[in-house]
Amino acid sequence: MLFDKFKEMADFQVELARREVKPFGAVTEKIISATEGIVEGREVILAGTNNYLGLSFDARCIAKAQEAAGRWGTGTTGSRLANGSFSEHQALEDEIAAFYGVDHAIVFSTGYAATSGMCATLAGPGDVILLDADSHASIYAGVTLSGADIIRFKHNNPDDLAKRMRRLGDRAQDALIIAEGIYSMLGDVAPLKEIAAVKREYGGYLFLDEAHSMGALGATGRGAAQAAGIEDDVDFIAGTFSKSLGSIGGFCVSPHAELEAIRFCIKAYIFTASSSPSIIASTREALRIIAAEPGLRDTLWDNANRLYDGLKALGLAVGPTASPVVAVQMTDRSITIDCWKALLEAGVYVNMVIPPASPSTNFLLRNSVSAAHSTAQIDTIIAAYADLVQRGLLTPEQAA
Ligand code: PMP
């Protein structure tokens, strides 16, 4: 039957309801600040957003959004190719290109559309794509649509990439290599120096999704490629406005003039409405702020290091390095659900992640840190985990 494949998910929903827990789709009833809200009736510290720089609640961004809504209305009601290209969109494209020091930029309505649209369009039948095995769902969606030959290389393993490029022979020259900056689930960073070296040796084009690293890494916040000093080796950088920039939307920048022709071939750009001007206006302001205020990044990393060190000291299985994403890897689904619920009851909202959204077969309690968190809030999050450990709900053995 058509619906058979959904039975496992339906049963899981029933189990969650029976346990009176709502890890997916918990309702936020009120946002108090960038780091506090009322979720499912409880006042909580928000430790499961991607609001890395806390800009979703910045008064300057809010003012720009309000002003733009008054001037331009609430929505464009059309795609960029029809009636949806306002001077705001154009201005943001110019500013994001300037931010990256390149000449070409496309703004999309979501980060998902940016990544999947670019991946679906850049390569086609007869081309080859090599992608990191732990790539985000939007990358997988895009490459599947592309019709290109798809080769996965082992996560963050440049030697495996090199081996597969070597096997391609002459085809490597035109291959599209796809990696991310900071990986969204474990917070680990791609070895971009080594990946760029593979590209230099074998050829190809490098596409990076910097969704989680833009604003968080690099001297001026351009991301992991900037931090690794390999920006000249990158052909395309895609990213999102929904994390460090605190709004919604996505982008792709490139030094290649061909991006202007590619723009008119991307279905996720052509056949969808453009972002509302208020979103674009707040994004422009947030972009200005991340360039002007590097101190935000320093605070983000102070908080990230504090949370990572605190959870590691409890013996929990966190990712390989400190990062704005600090995920506790768990082996047991049922215990993960109990822990998620107990954290919420203790006033800490985190993300529960299950396969296939998590890499490997592990379950995750995924925390994301913000520059807007106070030291006291970070300590409260650590204390909530410590309490789980003390109560025996969470033991280092249950953490993978
Ligand atoms: N790429 C990566 C690596 C992501 O983690 C996400 C979102 N989590 C996206 C793309 C899509 O971005 P958005 O949610 O802004 O559409």
GROMACS .gro file of C-alpha atoms and ligand atoms in nm:
model
  416
    1MET     CA    1   0.000   0.000   0.000
    2LEU     CA    2   0.114   0.354  -0.074
    3PHE     CA    3   0.129   0.445   0.293
    4ASP     CA    4   0.316   0.136   0.421
    5LYS     CA    5   0.648   0.313   0.415
    6PHE     CA    6   0.522   0.568   0.669
    7LYS     CA    7   0.419   0.312   0.929
    8GLU     CA    8   0.747   0.322   1.120
    9MET     CA    9   0.725   0.700   1.149
   10ALA     CA   10   0.358   0.684   1.246
   11ASP     CA   11   0.440   0.429   1.521
   12PHE     CA   12   0.721   0.654   1.645
   13GLN     CA   13   0.477   0.947   1.666
   14VAL     CA   14   0.241   0.730   1.872
   15GLU     CA   15   0.528   0.635   2.105
   16LEU     CA   16   0.625   0.999   2.154
   17ALA     CA   17   0.264   1.096   2.226
   18ARG     CA   18   0.235   0.814   2.481
   19ARG     CA   19   0.548   0.941   2.654
   20GLU     CA   20   0.409   1.295   2.639
   21VAL     CA   21   0.714   1.428   2.467
   22LYS     CA   22   0.738   1.644   2.156
   23PRO     CA   23   1.101   1.666   2.045
   24PHE     CA   24   1.001   1.741   1.687
   25GLY     CA   25   0.783   2.043   1.649
   26ALA     CA   26   0.776   2.156   2.012
   27VAL     CA   27   0.582   2.481   2.001
   28THR     CA   28   0.752   2.804   2.100
   29GLU     CA   29   0.474   3.012   2.251
   30LYS     CA   30   0.680   3.321   2.313
   31ILE     CA   31   1.026   3.449   2.230
   32ILE     CA   32   1.158   3.656   2.519
   33SER     CA   33   1.503   3.727   2.373
   34ALA     CA   34   1.752   3.565   2.134
   35THR     CA   35   1.828   3.307   2.404
   36GLU     CA   36   1.507   3.272   2.604
   37GLY     CA   37   1.157   3.166   2.519
   38ILE     CA   38   0.850   2.984   2.637
   39VAL     CA   39   0.842   2.638   2.481
   40GLU     CA   40   0.555   2.399   2.550
   41GLY     CA   41   0.451   2.613   2.847
   42ARG     CA   42   0.795   2.635   3.005
   43GLU     CA   43   1.039   2.922   3.026
   44VAL     CA   44   1.360   2.789   2.876
   45ILE     CA   45   1.707   2.882   2.763
   46LEU     CA   46   1.714   2.836   2.387
   47ALA     CA   47   2.012   2.610   2.318
   48GLY     CA   48   1.879   2.455   1.999
   49THR     CA   49   1.858   2.745   1.758
   50ASN     CA   50   2.119   2.834   1.498
   51ASN     CA   51   2.111   3.196   1.609
   52TYR     CA   52   2.489   3.198   1.636
   53LEU     CA   53   2.533   3.571   1.668
   54GLY     CA   54   2.199   3.642   1.836
   55LEU     CA   55   2.095   3.879   1.558
   56SER     CA   56   1.735   3.757   1.525
   57PHE     CA   57   1.653   3.995   1.810
   58ASP     CA   58   1.885   4.281   1.723
   59ALA     CA   59   1.696   4.611   1.749
   60ARG     CA   60   1.868   4.747   1.438
   61CYS     CA   61   1.765   4.447   1.225
   62ILE     CA   62   1.408   4.463   1.358
   63ALA     CA   63   1.385   4.836   1.279
   64LYS     CA   64   1.504   4.779   0.921
   65ALA     CA   65   1.251   4.498   0.874
   66GLN     CA   66   0.966   4.715   1.006
   67GLU     CA   67   1.064   5.008   0.790
   68ALA     CA   68   1.085   4.789   0.478
   69ALA     CA   69   0.746   4.627   0.545
   70GLY     CA   70   0.594   4.976   0.567
   71ARG     CA   71   0.757   5.089   0.246
   72TRP     CA   72   0.739   4.776   0.028
   73GLY     CA   73   0.451   4.576   0.174
   74THR     CA   74   0.459   4.228   0.319
   75GLY     CA   75   0.558   4.021   0.017
   76THR     CA   76   0.668   4.036  -0.343
   77THR     CA   77   0.403   3.787  -0.465
   78GLY     CA   78   0.629   3.664  -0.739
   79SER     CA   79   0.957   3.518  -0.850
   80ARG     CA   80   1.273   3.712  -0.922
   81LEU     CA   81   1.216   3.652  -1.295
   82ALA     CA   82   0.870   3.801  -1.287
   83ASN     CA   83   0.768   4.075  -1.046
   84GLY     CA   84   0.985   3.975  -0.749
   85SER     CA   85   1.313   4.159  -0.809
   86PHE     CA   86   1.302   4.470  -0.592
   87SER     CA   87   1.594   4.705  -0.547
   88GLU     CA   88   1.634   4.555  -0.197
   89HIS     CA   89   1.716   4.213  -0.348
   90GLN     CA   90   1.958   4.370  -0.590
   91ALA     CA   91   2.125   4.566  -0.310
   92LEU     CA   92   2.166   4.255  -0.095
   93GLU     CA   93   2.323   4.070  -0.388
   94ASP     CA   94   2.571   4.354  -0.437
   95GLU     CA   95   2.648   4.365  -0.065
   96ILE     CA   96   2.694   3.992  -0.024
   97ALA     CA   97   2.926   3.980  -0.328
   98ALA     CA   98   3.125   4.268  -0.177
   99PHE     CA   99   3.132   4.093   0.162
  100TYR     CA  100   3.296   3.793  -0.008
  101GLY     CA  101   3.518   4.005  -0.234
  102VAL     CA  102   3.376   3.851  -0.553
  103ASP     CA  103   3.169   3.994  -0.837
  104HIS     CA  104   2.872   3.762  -0.849
  105ALA     CA  105   2.597   3.667  -0.605
  106ILE     CA  106   2.249   3.518  -0.619
  107VAL     CA  107   2.000   3.555  -0.336
  108PHE     CA  108   1.750   3.271  -0.287
  109SER     CA  109   1.434   3.245  -0.078
  110THR     CA  110   1.582   2.979   0.153
  111GLY     CA  111   1.920   2.824   0.222
  112TYR     CA  112   1.777   2.490   0.113
  113ALA     CA  113   1.683   2.640  -0.226
  114ALA     CA  114   2.031   2.792  -0.260
  115THR     CA  115   2.219   2.469  -0.196
  116SER     CA  116   1.985   2.226  -0.364
  117GLY     CA  117   1.925   2.461  -0.657
  118MET     CA  118   2.294   2.518  -0.720
  119CYS     CA  119   2.385   2.149  -0.684
  120ALA     CA  120   2.101   2.044  -0.914
  121THR     CA  121   2.205   2.292  -1.181
  122LEU     CA  122   2.585   2.314  -1.180
  123ALA     CA  123   2.635   1.953  -1.286
  124GLY     CA  124   2.417   1.756  -1.526
  125PRO     CA  125   2.404   1.423  -1.706
  126GLY     CA  126   2.755   1.321  -1.811
  127ASP     CA  127   2.919   1.526  -1.533
  128VAL     CA  128   3.063   1.392  -1.207
  129ILE     CA  129   2.994   1.512  -0.854
  130LEU     CA  130   3.206   1.407  -0.556
  131LEU     CA  131   3.041   1.489  -0.227
  132ASP     CA  132   3.126   1.438   0.138
  133ALA     CA  133   2.925   1.140   0.267
  134ASP     CA  134   2.782   1.345   0.557
  135SER     CA  135   2.649   1.622   0.333
  136HIS     CA  136   2.329   1.801   0.429
  137ALA     CA  137   1.995   1.680   0.290
  138SER     CA  138   1.972   1.987   0.063
  139ILE     CA  139   2.297   1.884  -0.108
  140TYR     CA  140   2.177   1.526  -0.153
  141ALA     CA  141   1.845   1.653  -0.291
  142GLY     CA  142   2.026   1.875  -0.539
  143VAL     CA  143   2.278   1.622  -0.664
  144THR     CA  144   2.005   1.361  -0.705
  145LEU     CA  145   1.809   1.599  -0.926
  146SER     CA  146   2.118   1.692  -1.128
  147GLY     CA  147   2.137   1.362  -1.317
  148ALA     CA  148   2.517   1.367  -1.281
  149ASP     CA  149   2.723   1.064  -1.172
  150ILE     CA  150   2.747   1.083  -0.794
  151ILE     CA  151   3.046   0.963  -0.593
  152ARG     CA  152   3.059   0.994  -0.216
  153PHE     CA  153   3.392   1.035  -0.040
  154LYS     CA  154   3.441   0.949   0.328
  155HIS     CA  155   3.346   1.228   0.563
  156ASN     CA  156   3.623   1.486   0.606
  157ASN     CA  157   3.868   1.250   0.438
  158PRO     CA  158   4.078   1.428   0.170
  159ASP     CA  159   4.280   1.111   0.101
  160ASP     CA  160   3.964   0.929   0.004
  161LEU     CA  161   3.866   1.225  -0.216
  162ALA     CA  162   4.210   1.218  -0.381
  163LYS     CA  163   4.181   0.842  -0.445
  164ARG     CA  164   3.845   0.887  -0.613
  165MET     CA  165   3.963   1.186  -0.818
  166ARG     CA  166   4.265   0.983  -0.936
  167ARG     CA  167   4.036   0.701  -1.051
  168LEU     CA  168   3.837   0.948  -1.261
  169GLY     CA  169   4.131   1.018  -1.491
  170ASP     CA  170   4.053   1.306  -1.730
  171ARG     CA  171   3.700   1.343  -1.596
  172ALA     CA  172   3.844   1.486  -1.272
  173GLN     CA  173   3.919   1.813  -1.457
  174ASP     CA  174   3.549   1.898  -1.472
  175ALA     CA  175   3.428   1.726  -1.155
  176LEU     CA  176   3.228   1.918  -0.898
  177ILE     CA  177   3.361   1.866  -0.543
  178ILE     CA  178   3.114   1.946  -0.266
  179ALA     CA  179   3.192   1.996   0.102
  180GLU     CA  180   3.063   2.206   0.391
  181GLY     CA  181   3.239   2.440   0.632
  182ILE     CA  182   3.116   2.350   0.980
  183TYR     CA  183   2.904   2.034   0.963
  184SER     CA  184   2.562   2.098   1.109
  185MET     CA  185   2.518   1.795   1.332
  186LEU     CA  186   2.853   1.733   1.505
  187GLY     CA  187   3.003   2.077   1.457
  188ASP     CA  188   3.321   1.941   1.300
  189VAL     CA  189   3.502   2.153   1.041
  190ALA     CA  190   3.603   2.032   0.694
  191PRO     CA  191   3.981   1.999   0.632
  192LEU     CA  192   3.960   2.262   0.360
  193LYS     CA  193   4.334   2.318   0.315
  194GLU     CA  194   4.373   1.951   0.224
  195ILE     CA  195   4.058   1.944   0.009
  196ALA     CA  196   4.181   2.251  -0.180
  197ALA     CA  197   4.517   2.076  -0.232
  198VAL     CA  198   4.336   1.780  -0.392
  199LYS     CA  199   4.157   2.019  -0.624
  200ARG     CA  200   4.487   2.185  -0.715
  201GLU     CA  201   4.639   1.847  -0.798
  202TYR     CA  202   4.355   1.691  -0.998
  203GLY     CA  203   4.144   1.987  -1.115
  204GLY     CA  204   3.768   2.021  -1.076
  205TYR     CA  205   3.546   2.284  -0.920
  206LEU     CA  206   3.495   2.334  -0.546
  207PHE     CA  207   3.151   2.412  -0.404
  208LEU     CA  208   3.122   2.485  -0.031
  209ASP     CA  209   2.811   2.510   0.181
  210GLU     CA  210   2.905   2.754   0.457
  211ALA     CA  211   2.556   2.755   0.617
  212HIS     CA  212   2.690   2.701   0.969
  213SER     CA  213   3.029   2.866   0.931
  214MET     CA  214   2.941   3.202   0.780
  215GLY     CA  215   2.955   3.456   1.061
  216ALA     CA  216   3.121   3.203   1.291
  217LEU     CA  217   3.461   3.150   1.126
  218GLY     CA  218   3.717   3.362   0.942
  219ALA     CA  219   3.875   3.698   1.014
  220THR     CA  220   3.578   3.888   0.872
  221GLY     CA  221   3.317   3.614   0.918
  222ARG     CA  222   3.323   3.476   0.564
  223GLY     CA  223   3.348   3.123   0.696
  224ALA     CA  224   3.568   2.815   0.695
  225ALA     CA  225   3.733   2.885   0.359
  226GLN     CA  226   3.849   3.222   0.487
  227ALA     CA  227   3.969   3.065   0.813
  228ALA     CA  228   4.165   2.803   0.615
  229GLY     CA  229   4.313   3.065   0.380
  230ILE     CA  230   4.188   2.885   0.067
  231GLU     CA  231   3.925   3.124  -0.067
  232ASP     CA  232   4.106   3.151  -0.401
  233ASP     CA  233   4.051   2.777  -0.453
  234VAL     CA  234   3.675   2.796  -0.402
  235ASP     CA  235   3.448   2.829  -0.705
  236PHE     CA  236   3.113   2.862  -0.531
  237ILE     CA  237   3.012   2.938  -0.175
  238ALA     CA  238   2.652   2.881  -0.075
  239GLY     CA  239   2.505   2.977   0.258
  240THR     CA  240   2.197   3.077   0.445
  241PHE     CA  241   2.050   3.382   0.612
  242SER     CA  242   1.873   3.167   0.870
  243LYS     CA  243   2.162   3.113   1.108
  244SER     CA  244   2.421   3.385   1.184
  245LEU     CA  245   2.216   3.644   0.997
  246GLY     CA  246   1.903   3.566   1.197
  247SER     CA  247   1.645   3.583   0.916
  248ILE     CA  248   1.562   3.345   0.631
  249GLY     CA  249   1.694   3.303   0.279
  250GLY     CA  250   2.007   3.180   0.108
  251PHE     CA  251   2.281   3.284  -0.128
  252CYS     CA  252   2.551   3.167  -0.363
  253VAL     CA  253   2.859   3.373  -0.446
  254SER     CA  254   3.124   3.308  -0.706
  255PRO     CA  255   3.411   3.474  -0.887
  256HIS     CA  256   3.284   3.311  -1.211
  257ALA     CA  257   3.094   3.543  -1.445
  258GLU     CA  258   2.898   3.235  -1.558
  259LEU     CA  259   2.695   3.259  -1.236
  260GLU     CA  260   2.484   3.524  -1.413
  261ALA     CA  261   2.381   3.272  -1.681
  262ILE     CA  262   2.346   2.989  -1.430
  263ARG     CA  263   2.098   3.209  -1.237
  264PHE     CA  264   1.845   3.172  -1.520
  265CYS     CA  265   1.875   2.792  -1.521
  266ILE     CA  266   1.804   2.724  -1.152
  267LYS     CA  267   1.449   2.602  -1.100
  268ALA     CA  268   1.463   2.676  -0.725
  269TYR     CA  269   1.530   3.039  -0.820
  270ILE     CA  270   1.297   3.073  -1.118
  271PHE     CA  271   0.986   2.898  -0.996
  272THR     CA  272   0.947   3.034  -0.644
  273ALA     CA  273   0.858   3.371  -0.498
  274SER     CA  274   1.139   3.597  -0.383
  275SER     CA  275   1.184   3.685  -0.016
  276SER     CA  276   0.972   3.956   0.134
  277PRO     CA  277   1.149   4.294   0.145
  278SER     CA  278   1.138   4.304   0.525
  279ILE     CA  279   1.346   3.986   0.539
  280ILE     CA  280   1.592   4.123   0.288
  281ALA     CA  281   1.621   4.451   0.480
  282SER     CA  282   1.697   4.280   0.813
  283THR     CA  283   1.946   4.052   0.639
  284ARG     CA  284   2.128   4.351   0.489
  285GLU     CA  285   2.156   4.506   0.833
  286ALA     CA  286   2.276   4.178   0.989
  287LEU     CA  287   2.540   4.143   0.718
  288ARG     CA  288   2.661   4.495   0.794
  289ILE     CA  289   2.677   4.407   1.166
  290ILE     CA  290   2.874   4.085   1.124
  291ALA     CA  291   3.131   4.268   0.913
  292ALA     CA  292   3.151   4.561   1.155
  293GLU     CA  293   3.146   4.375   1.486
  294PRO     CA  294   3.404   4.095   1.501
  295GLY     CA  295   3.363   4.093   1.880
  296LEU     CA  296   3.039   3.895   1.831
  297ARG     CA  297   3.244   3.607   1.691
  298ASP     CA  298   3.483   3.619   1.985
  299THR     CA  299   3.191   3.595   2.229
  300LEU     CA  300   3.040   3.309   2.028
  301TRP     CA  301   3.367   3.114   2.054
  302ASP     CA  302   3.409   3.189   2.424
  303ASN     CA  303   3.064   3.042   2.479
  304ALA     CA  304   3.126   2.748   2.243
  305ASN     CA  305   3.451   2.657   2.420
  306ARG     CA  306   3.286   2.687   2.762
  307LEU     CA  307   2.996   2.455   2.670
  308TYR     CA  308   3.219   2.206   2.489
  309ASP     CA  309   3.467   2.187   2.777
  310GLY     CA  310   3.185   2.161   3.032
  311LEU     CA  311   3.009   1.872   2.856
  312LYS     CA  312   3.336   1.697   2.780
  313ALA     CA  313   3.435   1.718   3.147
  314LEU     CA  314   3.112   1.528   3.229
  315GLY     CA  315   3.244   1.243   3.013
  316LEU     CA  316   2.986   1.296   2.739
  317ALA     CA  317   3.060   1.204   2.378
  318VAL     CA  318   3.083   1.544   2.214
  319GLY     CA  319   3.224   1.608   1.864
  320PRO     CA  320   3.596   1.615   1.782
  321THR     CA  321   3.651   1.988   1.842
  322ALA     CA  322   3.484   2.280   2.016
  323SER     CA  323   3.239   2.450   1.784
  324PRO     CA  324   2.920   2.658   1.795
  325VAL     CA  325   2.744   2.323   1.749
  326VAL     CA  326   2.806   2.098   2.048
  327ALA     CA  327   2.632   1.763   2.004
  328VAL     CA  328   2.617   1.484   2.259
  329GLN     CA  329   2.619   1.155   2.066
  330MET     CA  330   2.392   0.888   2.215
  331THR     CA  331   2.350   0.519   2.146
  332ASP     CA  332   1.996   0.458   2.272
  333ARG     CA  333   1.687   0.622   2.125
  334SER     CA  334   1.468   0.578   2.429
  335ILE     CA  335   1.725   0.728   2.667
  336THR     CA  336   1.780   1.016   2.426
  337ILE     CA  337   1.406   1.092   2.438
  338ASP     CA  338   1.407   1.080   2.820
  339CYS     CA  339   1.707   1.310   2.836
  340TRP     CA  340   1.556   1.558   2.589
  341LYS     CA  341   1.240   1.571   2.799
  342ALA     CA  342   1.434   1.610   3.125
  343LEU     CA  343   1.640   1.894   2.977
  344LEU     CA  344   1.323   2.075   2.873
  345GLU     CA  345   1.179   2.026   3.222
  346ALA     CA  346   1.503   2.171   3.361
  347GLY     CA  347   1.452   2.478   3.141
  348VAL     CA  348   1.690   2.398   2.855
  349TYR     CA  349   1.567   2.353   2.499
  350VAL     CA  350   1.804   2.154   2.275
  351ASN     CA  351   1.752   1.963   1.948
  352MET     CA  352   1.693   1.591   1.946
  353VAL     CA  353   1.824   1.439   1.624
  354ILE     CA  354   1.766   1.088   1.497
  355PRO     CA  355   1.894   0.908   1.187
  356PRO     CA  356   1.896   0.984   0.898
  357ALA     CA  357   1.934   1.349   1.006
  358SER     CA  358   2.225   1.249   1.230
  359PRO     CA  359   2.537   1.106   1.070
  360SER     CA  360   2.588   0.732   1.144
  361THR     CA  361   2.334   0.546   1.352
  362ASN     CA  362   2.369   0.763   1.660
  363PHE     CA  363   2.110   0.984   1.821
  364LEU     CA  364   2.203   1.335   1.918
  365LEU     CA  365   2.125   1.591   2.182
  366ARG     CA  366   2.237   1.884   1.970
  367ASN     CA  367   2.316   2.211   2.139
  368SER     CA  368   2.389   2.527   1.949
  369VAL     CA  369   2.560   2.821   2.109
  370SER     CA  370   2.495   3.190   2.054
  371ALA     CA  371   2.702   3.501   2.115
  372ALA     CA  372   2.390   3.623   2.293
  373HIS     CA  373   2.410   3.352   2.561
  374SER     CA  374   2.541   3.483   2.890
  375THR     CA  375   2.810   3.289   3.075
  376ALA     CA  376   2.548   3.212   3.339
  377GLN     CA  377   2.319   3.061   3.074
  378ILE     CA  378   2.599   2.840   2.941
  379ASP     CA  379   2.666   2.727   3.296
  380THR     CA  380   2.295   2.652   3.346
  381ILE     CA  381   2.300   2.431   3.035
  382ILE     CA  382   2.606   2.244   3.164
  383ALA     CA  383   2.443   2.210   3.507
  384ALA     CA  384   2.129   2.061   3.347
  385TYR     CA  385   2.342   1.791   3.181
  386ALA     CA  386   2.536   1.738   3.505
  387ASP     CA  387   2.206   1.679   3.681
  388LEU     CA  388   2.111   1.412   3.423
  389VAL     CA  389   2.444   1.242   3.487
  390GLN     CA  390   2.400   1.264   3.863
  391ARG     CA  391   2.049   1.117   3.845
  392GLY     CA  392   2.183   0.828   3.637
  393LEU     CA  393   1.958   0.923   3.341
  394LEU     CA  394   2.262   0.993   3.130
  395THR     CA  395   2.586   0.802   3.174
  396PRO     CA  396   2.899   0.831   2.965
  397GLU     CA  397   2.838   0.473   2.841
  398GLN     CA  398   2.503   0.573   2.693
  399ALA     CA  399   2.679   0.852   2.514
  400ALA     CA  400   2.852   0.696   2.214
  401PMP     N1  401   2.284   2.365   0.430
  401PMP     C1  402   2.312   2.321   0.553
  401PMP     C2  403   2.447   2.260   0.580
  401PMP     C3  404   2.218   2.332   0.655
  401PMP     O1  405   2.245   2.286   0.778
  401PMP     C4  406   2.091   2.391   0.626
  401PMP     C5  407   1.984   2.408   0.731
  401PMP     N2  408   1.996   2.344   0.848
  401PMP     C6  409   2.067   2.435   0.497
  401PMP     C7  410   2.165   2.420   0.402
  401PMP     C8  411   1.935   2.495   0.461
  401PMP     O2  412   1.924   2.624   0.511
  401PMP     P1  413   1.784   2.688   0.548
  401PMP     O3  414   1.733   2.620   0.671
  401PMP     O4  415   1.819   2.829   0.574
  401PMP     O5  416   1.693   2.669   0.433
   0.00000   0.00000   0.00000
